[in-house]
C-alpha positions in Angstrom: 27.7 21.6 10.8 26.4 23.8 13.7 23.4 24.8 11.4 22.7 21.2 11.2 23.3 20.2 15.4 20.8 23.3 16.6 18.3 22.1 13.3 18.6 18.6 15.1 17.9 19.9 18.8 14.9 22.4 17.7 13.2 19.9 15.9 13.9 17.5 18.8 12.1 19.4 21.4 9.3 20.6 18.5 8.6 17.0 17.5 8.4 15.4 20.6 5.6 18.2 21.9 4.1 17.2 19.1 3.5 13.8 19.5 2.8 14.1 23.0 0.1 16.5 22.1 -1.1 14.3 19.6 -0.8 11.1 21.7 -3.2 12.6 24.3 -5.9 13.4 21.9 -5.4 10.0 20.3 -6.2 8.5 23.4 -9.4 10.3 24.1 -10.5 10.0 21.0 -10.2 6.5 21.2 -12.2 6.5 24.7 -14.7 8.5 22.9 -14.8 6.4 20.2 -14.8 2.8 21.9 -17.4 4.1 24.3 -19.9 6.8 23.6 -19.5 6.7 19.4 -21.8 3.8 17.3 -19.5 1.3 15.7 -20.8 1.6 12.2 -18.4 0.9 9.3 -19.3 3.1 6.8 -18.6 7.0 6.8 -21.8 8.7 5.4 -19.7 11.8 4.7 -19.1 12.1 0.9 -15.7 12.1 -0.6 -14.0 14.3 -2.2 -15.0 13.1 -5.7 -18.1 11.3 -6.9 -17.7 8.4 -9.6 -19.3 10.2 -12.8 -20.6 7.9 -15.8 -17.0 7.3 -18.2 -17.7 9.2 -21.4 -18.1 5.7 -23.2 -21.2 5.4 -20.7 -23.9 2.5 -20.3 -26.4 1.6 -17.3 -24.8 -0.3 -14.7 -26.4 -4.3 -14.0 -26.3 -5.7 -10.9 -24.6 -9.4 -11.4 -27.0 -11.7 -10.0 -25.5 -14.8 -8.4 -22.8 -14.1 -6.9 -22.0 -13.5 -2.8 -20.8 -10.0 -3.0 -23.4 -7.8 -3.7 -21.7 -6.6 -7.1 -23.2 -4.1 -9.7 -21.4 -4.3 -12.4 -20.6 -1.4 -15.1 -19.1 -3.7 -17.9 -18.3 -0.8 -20.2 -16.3 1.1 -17.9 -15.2 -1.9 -16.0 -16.3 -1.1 -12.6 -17.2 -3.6 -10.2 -19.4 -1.9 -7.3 -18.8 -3.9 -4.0 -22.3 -3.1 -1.9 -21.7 -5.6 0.6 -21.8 -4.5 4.4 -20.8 -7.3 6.3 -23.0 -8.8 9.0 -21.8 -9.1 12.6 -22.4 -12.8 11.7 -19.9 -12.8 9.1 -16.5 -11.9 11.9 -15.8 -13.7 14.3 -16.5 -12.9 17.4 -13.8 -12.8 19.8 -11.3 -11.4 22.3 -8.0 -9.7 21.5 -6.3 -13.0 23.1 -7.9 -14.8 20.1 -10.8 -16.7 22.2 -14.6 -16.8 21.3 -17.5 -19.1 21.3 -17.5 -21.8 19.0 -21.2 -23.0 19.3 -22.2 -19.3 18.9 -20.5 -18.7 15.1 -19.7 -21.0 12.4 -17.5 -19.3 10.1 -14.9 -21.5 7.6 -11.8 -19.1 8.9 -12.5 -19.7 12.4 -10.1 -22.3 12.7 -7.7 -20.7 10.8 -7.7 -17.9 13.4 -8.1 -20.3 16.3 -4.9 -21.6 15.0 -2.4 -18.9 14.9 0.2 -17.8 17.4 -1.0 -14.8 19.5 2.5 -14.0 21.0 3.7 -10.6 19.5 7.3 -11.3 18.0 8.2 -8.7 15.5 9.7 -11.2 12.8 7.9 -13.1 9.9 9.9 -15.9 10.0 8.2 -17.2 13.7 4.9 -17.2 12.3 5.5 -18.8 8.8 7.6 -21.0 9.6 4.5 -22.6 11.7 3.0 -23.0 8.5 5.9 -24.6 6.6 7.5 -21.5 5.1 10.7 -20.0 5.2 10.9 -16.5 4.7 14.6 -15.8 3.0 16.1 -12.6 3.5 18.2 -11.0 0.4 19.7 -7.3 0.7 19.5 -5.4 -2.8 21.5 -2.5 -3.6 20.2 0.4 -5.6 22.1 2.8 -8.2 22.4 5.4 -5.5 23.6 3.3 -2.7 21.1 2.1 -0.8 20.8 -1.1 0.7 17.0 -2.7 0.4 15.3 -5.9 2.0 13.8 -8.1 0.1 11.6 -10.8 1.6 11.1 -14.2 0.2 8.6 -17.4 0.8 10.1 -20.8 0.1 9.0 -24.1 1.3 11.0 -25.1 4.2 11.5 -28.7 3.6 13.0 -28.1 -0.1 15.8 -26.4 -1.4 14.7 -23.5 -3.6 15.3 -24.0 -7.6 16.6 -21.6 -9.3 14.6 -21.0 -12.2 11.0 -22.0 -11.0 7.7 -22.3 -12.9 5.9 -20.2 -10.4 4.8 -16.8 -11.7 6.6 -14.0 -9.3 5.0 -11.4 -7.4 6.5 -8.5 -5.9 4.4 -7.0 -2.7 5.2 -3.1 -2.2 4.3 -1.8 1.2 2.9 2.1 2.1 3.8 4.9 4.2 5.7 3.8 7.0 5.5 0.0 6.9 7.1 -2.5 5.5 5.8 -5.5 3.1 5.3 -7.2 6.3 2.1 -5.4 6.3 0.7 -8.4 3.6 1.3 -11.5 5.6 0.7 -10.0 9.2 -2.3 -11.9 9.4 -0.7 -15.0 8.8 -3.2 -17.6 7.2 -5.8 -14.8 6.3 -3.1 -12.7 4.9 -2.9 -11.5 1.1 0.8 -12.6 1.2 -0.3 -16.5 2.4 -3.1 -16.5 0.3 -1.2 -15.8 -2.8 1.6 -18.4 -2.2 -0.9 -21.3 -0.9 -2.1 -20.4 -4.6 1.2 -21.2 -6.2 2.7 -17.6 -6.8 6.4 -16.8 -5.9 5.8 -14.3 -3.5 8.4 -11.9 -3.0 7.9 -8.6 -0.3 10.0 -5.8 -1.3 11.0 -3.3 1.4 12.2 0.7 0.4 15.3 2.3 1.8 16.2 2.9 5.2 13.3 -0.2 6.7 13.9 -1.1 10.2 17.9 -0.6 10.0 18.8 1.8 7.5 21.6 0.6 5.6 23.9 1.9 2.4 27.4 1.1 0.7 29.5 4.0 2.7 31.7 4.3 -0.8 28.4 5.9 -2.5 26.4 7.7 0.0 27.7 10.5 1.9 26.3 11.6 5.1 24.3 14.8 3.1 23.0 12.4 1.2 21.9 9.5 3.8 18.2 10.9 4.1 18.2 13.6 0.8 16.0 11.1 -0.9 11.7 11.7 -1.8 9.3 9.4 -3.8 11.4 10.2 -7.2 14.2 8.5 -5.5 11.6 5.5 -4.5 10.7 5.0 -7.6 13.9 5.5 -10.0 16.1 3.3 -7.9 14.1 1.6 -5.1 11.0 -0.2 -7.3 13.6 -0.3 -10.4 16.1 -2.4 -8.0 13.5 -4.7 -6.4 12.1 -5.7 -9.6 15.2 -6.5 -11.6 16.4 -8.4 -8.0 13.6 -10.6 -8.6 14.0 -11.2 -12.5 16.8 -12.7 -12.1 16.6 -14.7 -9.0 13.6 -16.1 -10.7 15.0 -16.1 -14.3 11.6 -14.5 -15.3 11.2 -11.3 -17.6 8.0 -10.6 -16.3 6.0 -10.2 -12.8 2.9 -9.4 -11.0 3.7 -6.1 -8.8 0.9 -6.3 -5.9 1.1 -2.8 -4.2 -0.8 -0.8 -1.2 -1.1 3.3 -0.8 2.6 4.8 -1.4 3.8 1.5 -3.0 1.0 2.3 -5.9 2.2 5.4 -6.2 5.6 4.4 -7.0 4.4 1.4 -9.3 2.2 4.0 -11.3 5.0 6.6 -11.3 7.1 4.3 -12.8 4.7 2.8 -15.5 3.2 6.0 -16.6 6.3 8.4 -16.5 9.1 5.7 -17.2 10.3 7.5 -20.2 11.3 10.8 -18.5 12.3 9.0 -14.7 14.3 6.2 -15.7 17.4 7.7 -17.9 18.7 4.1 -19.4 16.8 1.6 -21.7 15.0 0.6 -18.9 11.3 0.1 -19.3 9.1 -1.0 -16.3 6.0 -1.0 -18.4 8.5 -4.7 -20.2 8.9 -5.9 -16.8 5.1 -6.2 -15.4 2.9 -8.3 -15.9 0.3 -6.9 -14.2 -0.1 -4.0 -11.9 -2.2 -4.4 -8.6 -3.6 -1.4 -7.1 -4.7 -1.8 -3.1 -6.0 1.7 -1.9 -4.1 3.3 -5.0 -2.5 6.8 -3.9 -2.5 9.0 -7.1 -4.3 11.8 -5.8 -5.1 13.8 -2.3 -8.1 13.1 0.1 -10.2 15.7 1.6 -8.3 14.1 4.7 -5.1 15.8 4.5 -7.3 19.2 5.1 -9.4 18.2 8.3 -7.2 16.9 10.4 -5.3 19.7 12.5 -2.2 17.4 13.0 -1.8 17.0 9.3 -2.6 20.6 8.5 0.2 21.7 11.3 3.2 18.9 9.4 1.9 20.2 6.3 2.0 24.1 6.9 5.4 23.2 8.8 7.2 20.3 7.1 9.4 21.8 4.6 11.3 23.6 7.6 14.3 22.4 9.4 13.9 23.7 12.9 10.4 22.3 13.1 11.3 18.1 11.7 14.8 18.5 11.1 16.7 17.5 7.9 17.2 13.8 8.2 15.1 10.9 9.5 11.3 12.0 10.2 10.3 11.7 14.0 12.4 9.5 15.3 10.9 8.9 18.7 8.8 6.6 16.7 11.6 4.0 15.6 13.0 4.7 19.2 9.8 3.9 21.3 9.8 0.7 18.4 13.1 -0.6 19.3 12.2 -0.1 23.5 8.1 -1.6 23.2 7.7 -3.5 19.9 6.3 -7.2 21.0 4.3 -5.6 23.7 0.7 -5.1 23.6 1.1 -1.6 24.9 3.5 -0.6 21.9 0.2 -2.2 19.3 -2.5 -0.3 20.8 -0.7 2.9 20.9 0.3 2.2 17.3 -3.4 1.6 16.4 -4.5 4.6 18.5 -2.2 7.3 17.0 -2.3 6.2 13.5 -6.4 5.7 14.1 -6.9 9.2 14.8 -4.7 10.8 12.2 -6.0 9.2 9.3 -9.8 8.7 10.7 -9.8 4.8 10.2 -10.6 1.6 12.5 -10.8 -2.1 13.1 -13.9 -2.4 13.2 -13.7 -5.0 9.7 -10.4 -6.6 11.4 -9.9 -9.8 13.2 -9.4 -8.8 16.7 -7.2 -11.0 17.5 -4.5 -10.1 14.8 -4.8 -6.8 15.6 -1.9 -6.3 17.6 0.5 -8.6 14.9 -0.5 -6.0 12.1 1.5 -3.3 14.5 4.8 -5.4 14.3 6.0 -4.2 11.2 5.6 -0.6 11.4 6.4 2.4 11.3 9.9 2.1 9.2 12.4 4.5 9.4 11.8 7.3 6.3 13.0 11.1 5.3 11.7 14.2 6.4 12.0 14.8 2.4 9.8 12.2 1.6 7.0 13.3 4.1 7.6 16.8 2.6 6.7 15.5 -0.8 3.6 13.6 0.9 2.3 16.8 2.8 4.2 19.9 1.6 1.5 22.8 0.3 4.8 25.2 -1.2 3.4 25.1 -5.2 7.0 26.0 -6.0 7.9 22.4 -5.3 7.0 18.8 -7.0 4.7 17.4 -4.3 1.8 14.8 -3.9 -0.7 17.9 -3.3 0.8 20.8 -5.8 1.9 18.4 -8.5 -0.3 15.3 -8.6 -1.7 16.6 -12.1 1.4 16.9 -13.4 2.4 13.3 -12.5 -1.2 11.7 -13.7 -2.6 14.3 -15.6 -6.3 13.9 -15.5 -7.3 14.6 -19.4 -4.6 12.8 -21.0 -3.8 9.1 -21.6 -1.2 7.3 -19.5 -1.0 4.1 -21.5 -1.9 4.9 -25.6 -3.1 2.1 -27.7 -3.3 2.5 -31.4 -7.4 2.1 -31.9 -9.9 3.8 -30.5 -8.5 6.3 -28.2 -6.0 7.9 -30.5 -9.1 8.7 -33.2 -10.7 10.6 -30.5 -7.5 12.8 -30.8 -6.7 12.1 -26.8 -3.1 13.8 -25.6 -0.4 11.2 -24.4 0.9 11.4 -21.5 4.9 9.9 -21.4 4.6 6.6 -22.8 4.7 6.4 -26.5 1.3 4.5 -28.1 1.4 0.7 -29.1 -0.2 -1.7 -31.2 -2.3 -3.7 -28.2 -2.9 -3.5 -24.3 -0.7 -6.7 -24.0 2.4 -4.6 -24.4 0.9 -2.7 -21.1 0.7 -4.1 -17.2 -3.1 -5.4 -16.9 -4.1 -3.1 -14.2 -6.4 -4.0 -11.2 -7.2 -1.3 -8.8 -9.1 -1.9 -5.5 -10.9 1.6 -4.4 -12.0 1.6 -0.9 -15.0 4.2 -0.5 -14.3 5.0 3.0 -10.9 6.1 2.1 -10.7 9.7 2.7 -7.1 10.1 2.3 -6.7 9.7 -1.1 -8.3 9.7 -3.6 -9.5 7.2 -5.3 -12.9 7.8 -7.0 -10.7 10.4 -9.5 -8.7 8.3 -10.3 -11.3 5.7 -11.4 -12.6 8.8 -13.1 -9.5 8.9 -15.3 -9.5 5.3 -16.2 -13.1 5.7 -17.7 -12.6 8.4 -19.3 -9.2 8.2 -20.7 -7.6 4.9 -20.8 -8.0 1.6 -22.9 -10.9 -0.6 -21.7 -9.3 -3.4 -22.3 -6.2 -2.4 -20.1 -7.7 -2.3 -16.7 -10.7 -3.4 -14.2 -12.0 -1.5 -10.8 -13.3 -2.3 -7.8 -15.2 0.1 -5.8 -16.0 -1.2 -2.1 -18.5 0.4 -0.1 -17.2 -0.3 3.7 -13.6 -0.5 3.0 -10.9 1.6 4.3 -7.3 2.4 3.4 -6.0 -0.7 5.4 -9.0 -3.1 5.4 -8.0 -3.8 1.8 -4.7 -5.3 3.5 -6.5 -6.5 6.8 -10.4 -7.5 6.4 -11.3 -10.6 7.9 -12.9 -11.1 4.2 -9.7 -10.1 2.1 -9.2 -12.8 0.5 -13.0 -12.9 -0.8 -12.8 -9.5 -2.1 -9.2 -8.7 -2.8 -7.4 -11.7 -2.9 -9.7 -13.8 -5.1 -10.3 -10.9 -7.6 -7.2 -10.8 -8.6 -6.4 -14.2 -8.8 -9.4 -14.4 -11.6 -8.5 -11.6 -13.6 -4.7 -10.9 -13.6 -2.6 -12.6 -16.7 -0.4 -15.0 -16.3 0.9 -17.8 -18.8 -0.4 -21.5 -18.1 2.7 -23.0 -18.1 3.6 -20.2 -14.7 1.6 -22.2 -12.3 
C-alpha cells in the first residue's frame, strides 16, 4: 500500500516533466514545420522493409482505366495506390470550414460546407443532424469489465431486431475510441458504410472515457493489470458475440485501425491457444478489415527520443506508475475537450511523436477528429506496445512469435500444404471460405509499423485466394481513417471486395 502511494507520487512528478518537456518541443516543431518546412506528403525516407516479389511471383500491370493510379500484382494480390493528390483535389479552406466556392469544384464540398463546426465531444450531436441515432449499449467481458458499444439506427424508426443488414464491428487504435471512424461525419468511413446499408456497430475497449467494471469481479489490483492479451481474449471476444446476438447474425464484417488490427489478427491467427472455450473467432467473421494493420514494429519507435525514453523506462513503477498511463492526459480532456486549444494541442503532441500530419485532411474537421481521444488505458498495455525487456511477451520482442513470419497463419488443404509450409495455430481446412476474407490497407508513409512485412508474409505464405492488399503511396497511419479521399480509396475498396450474402443488404 505505501509501495504503491510513493509509486503513484514519483511517477506523478516524472510524467508530468515529461510531457511538459515534450509539449514544448511539440510546439516548435510544429512552428518549424508550419513555417520554414515544405508541406510535401510523402516521406522519401525508406521504410523499414521493402515489398519483395511473393515467391509465387509475376510482373506487376498497371490497370488502365481507372482514377487511382493502380498497378496491380494479380498474383500476389497487391494493389499499388501511386496516386498523389493534387492541391486541386482538397478543398481549400479555413479551419472555420470557409473557402471559395468559384475557385474549386469538388463533389464533397458541400458535404463539408454542411457540417457543424462547433466542437462537442459526443457523436450523437453530429449524427443526429444527419438522421441517425447513435445507441449506446454497455457490454460486459469475462473478466469484469464494462465496454461501450456504439450503434447507428435511423432515428425516425424503431430498430428491428433481427435485421437483414450485414453487421460491422469498427475497432479503434491506441488511445481512441471507435469514434475515430465517424469523426468526420459525412466523409467518415463509419457514415459511408451505413449510407451503404451496413449495420454499423463501433466497439470501444476497456476503461474508454469512464472506466467502468462489475466491483463483484475486479479487484482494485486488478482494475488496470490488463495488456493486449486481455484485449483480445475478453474485450474483441465480447464485442463480437454482443453484436451476434443483437443482430441475430452468426457472422460479421470486423473493420479495424492500428491496435484494433492487432487484436482482430491476434485473435484469428492464435484463437486456438488464446481463447480456452469452443470459441472460434475465425466462425464469427466474415471478413477482416485491415486499416494501417499493426503486426509488426516501425523504424519509428527507434528515432524518436520520447518513445526511446517510455520504452527504455516503461516497465518501471516509479517512472509511469502501475495503473492508468499518464493521466494528465484524460485530466487536461475532462478541463479543455470542445475547445480549439485542447484539438491543436492534441494534433501537435501526437504529430510530433509519431512523425505524421494533416496535410491529406480536411481542415476544417480537423479539430472534430481530436474529440474522441485519448482514452483512458494501462501502463501494462503501453508496456506491451513499447517495452524492449526480451524476457517479456511484447509487440517489439515477441511479434515473431505472435505472426511468425515463415509459417502459415490460415492453412488450406491445396497448394500450400504440398509445399510442406509449417502452421501456425489454426488447424488447415478444406477452402478459404471457412476463413475471414482479409483486406489490408498499407499506408507507405507509415513508419510506425510495419506494414510492408507483413504484406511480405501474405505473399509468401498465405492462400491467394484468402486475402487482397493495398499499398498507398502518400498515406499515413491516420489518413487511412481521415483523408479527404477515404472513401475513394478505403471505403469503396472494401465495399467491392468484402463477402457478404445477397440476401444481407
Amino acid at each position: 500500500m505505501v509501495l504503491d502511494i510513493i509509486y503513484a507520487l514519483t511517477s506523478a512528478v516524472i510524467t508530468t516533466c515529461f510531457l511538459t518537456v515534450l509539449f514544448v518541443f511539440s510546439l516548435w516543431h510544429n512552428l518549424v514545420a508550419a513555417h520554414f518546412k515544405p508541406r510535401d506528403p510523402r516521406d522519401t525516407r525508406s521504410s523499414s522493409t521493402g515489398i519483395k516479389p511473393g515467391k509465387r511471383t509475376r510482373n506487376s500491370s498497371a490497370a488502365s482505366g481507372t482514377p487511382l493510379a493502380l498497378d496491380t500484382d494479380h498474383l500476389n494480390n497487391i494493389n499499388f495506390d501511386h496516386l498523389i493528390s493534387s492541391p486541386q483535389t482538397n478543398v481549400e479552406q479555413s479551419e472555420d470550414g470557409q473557402w471559395d466556392r468559384n475557385k474549386q469544384e469538388n463533389p464533397f464540398g458541400d458535404l463539408l460546407y454542411a457540417e457543424d463546426t462547433k466542437l462537442v465531444p459526443d457523436l450523437k450531436h453530429y449524427y443526429s443532424q444527419y438522421g441517425i441515432l447513435v445507441e449506446e449499449y454497455e457490454v460486459e467481458t469475462e473478466d469484469g469489465f464494462i465496454l461501450e458499444l456504439w450503434h447507428f439506427t435511423p432515428a425516425d424508426t424503431k430498430r428491428v431486431s433481427g435485421s437483414k443488414k450485414h453487421p460491422m464491428l469498427l475497432l479503434h487504435g491506441l488511445l481512441q475510441s471507435s469514434g475515430s471512424f465517424a469523426s468526420a461525419g459525412r466523409k467518415s468511413l463509419a457514415y459511408f458504410f451505413y449510407e451503404s446499408g451496413f449495420d454499423v456497430w463501433l466497439g470501444n475497449n476497456r476503461c474508454g472515457f469512464k472506466p467502468k467494471w462489475n466491483r463483484n469481479k475486479v479487484r482494485n489490483d486488478s482494475k488496470w493489470n490488463w495488456d493486449m492479451r486481455d484485449m483480445v481474449k475478453y474485450d474483441l471476444r465480447a464485442l463480437v458475440t454482443a453484436v451476434l446476438e443483437k443482430t441475430v447474425k452468426s457472422k460479421l464484417t470486423l473493420v479495424a485501425h492500428s491496435q484494433g488490427t492487432t487484436q482482430g489478427l491476434m485473435g484469428l491467427a492464435n484463437g486456438e491457444t488464446i481463447y480456452e472455450d469452443d470459441f472460434r473467432l475465425v466462425d464469427k467473421v466474415e471478413n477482416f478489415v485491415a486499416l494501417a494493420p499493426a503486426m509488426y514494429p516501425g523504424p519509428l519507435l527507434q528515432e524518436r527520443l520520447f518513445v526511446r525514453f517510455m520504452s527504455r523506462f516503461i516497465a518501471s513503477p516509479v517512472f509511469f506508475g502501475k495503473r492508468s498511463f499518464m493521466p494528465q492526459m484524460m485530466m487536461m480532456r475532462s478541463l479543455m475537450v470542445g475547445t480549439k486549444l485542447f484539438s491543436f494541442l492534441s494534433y501537435v503532441m501526437f504529430n510530433y511523436l509519431f512523425d505524421w500530419n494533416d496535410t491529406l485532411w480536411d481542415k476544417s474537421l480537423r479539430n472534430r477528429h481530436f474529440l474522441f481521444s485519448p482514452v483512458n488505458i494501462s501502463v501494462k498495455l503501453m508496456e506491451w506496445w513499447l517495452s524492449q525487456d526480451i524476457r517479456k511477451k511484447t509487440f517489439k520482442t515477441y511479434g515473431n512469435d505472435i505472426f511468425p513470419d515463415a509459417m502459415t497463419w490460415f492453412p488450406i488443404e491445396g497448394e500450400f500444404s504440398r509445399q510442406k509450409i509449417p502452421c501456425h495455430t489454426n488447424s488447415k481446412v478444406s477452402s478459404a471460405d471457412q476463413y475471414p476474407y482479409i483486406l489490408l490497407f498499407v499506408p507507405k508513409q507509415d513508419r510506425l509499423v510495419d506494414g510492408e512485412r507483413l504484406i511480405n508474409h501474405f505473399a509468401d505464405y498465405e492462400p491467394q485466394e484468402l486475402y487482397k492488399c493495398w499499398y498507398i503511396d502518400e498515406y499515413s497511419h491516420l489518413d487511412v481513417l481521415w483523408a479527404h479521399d477515404v472513401i475513394d480509396r478505403i471505403g469503396r475498396p472494401v465495399l467491392d471486395n468484402i463477402r457478404v450474402a445477397d440476401d444481407a443488404m
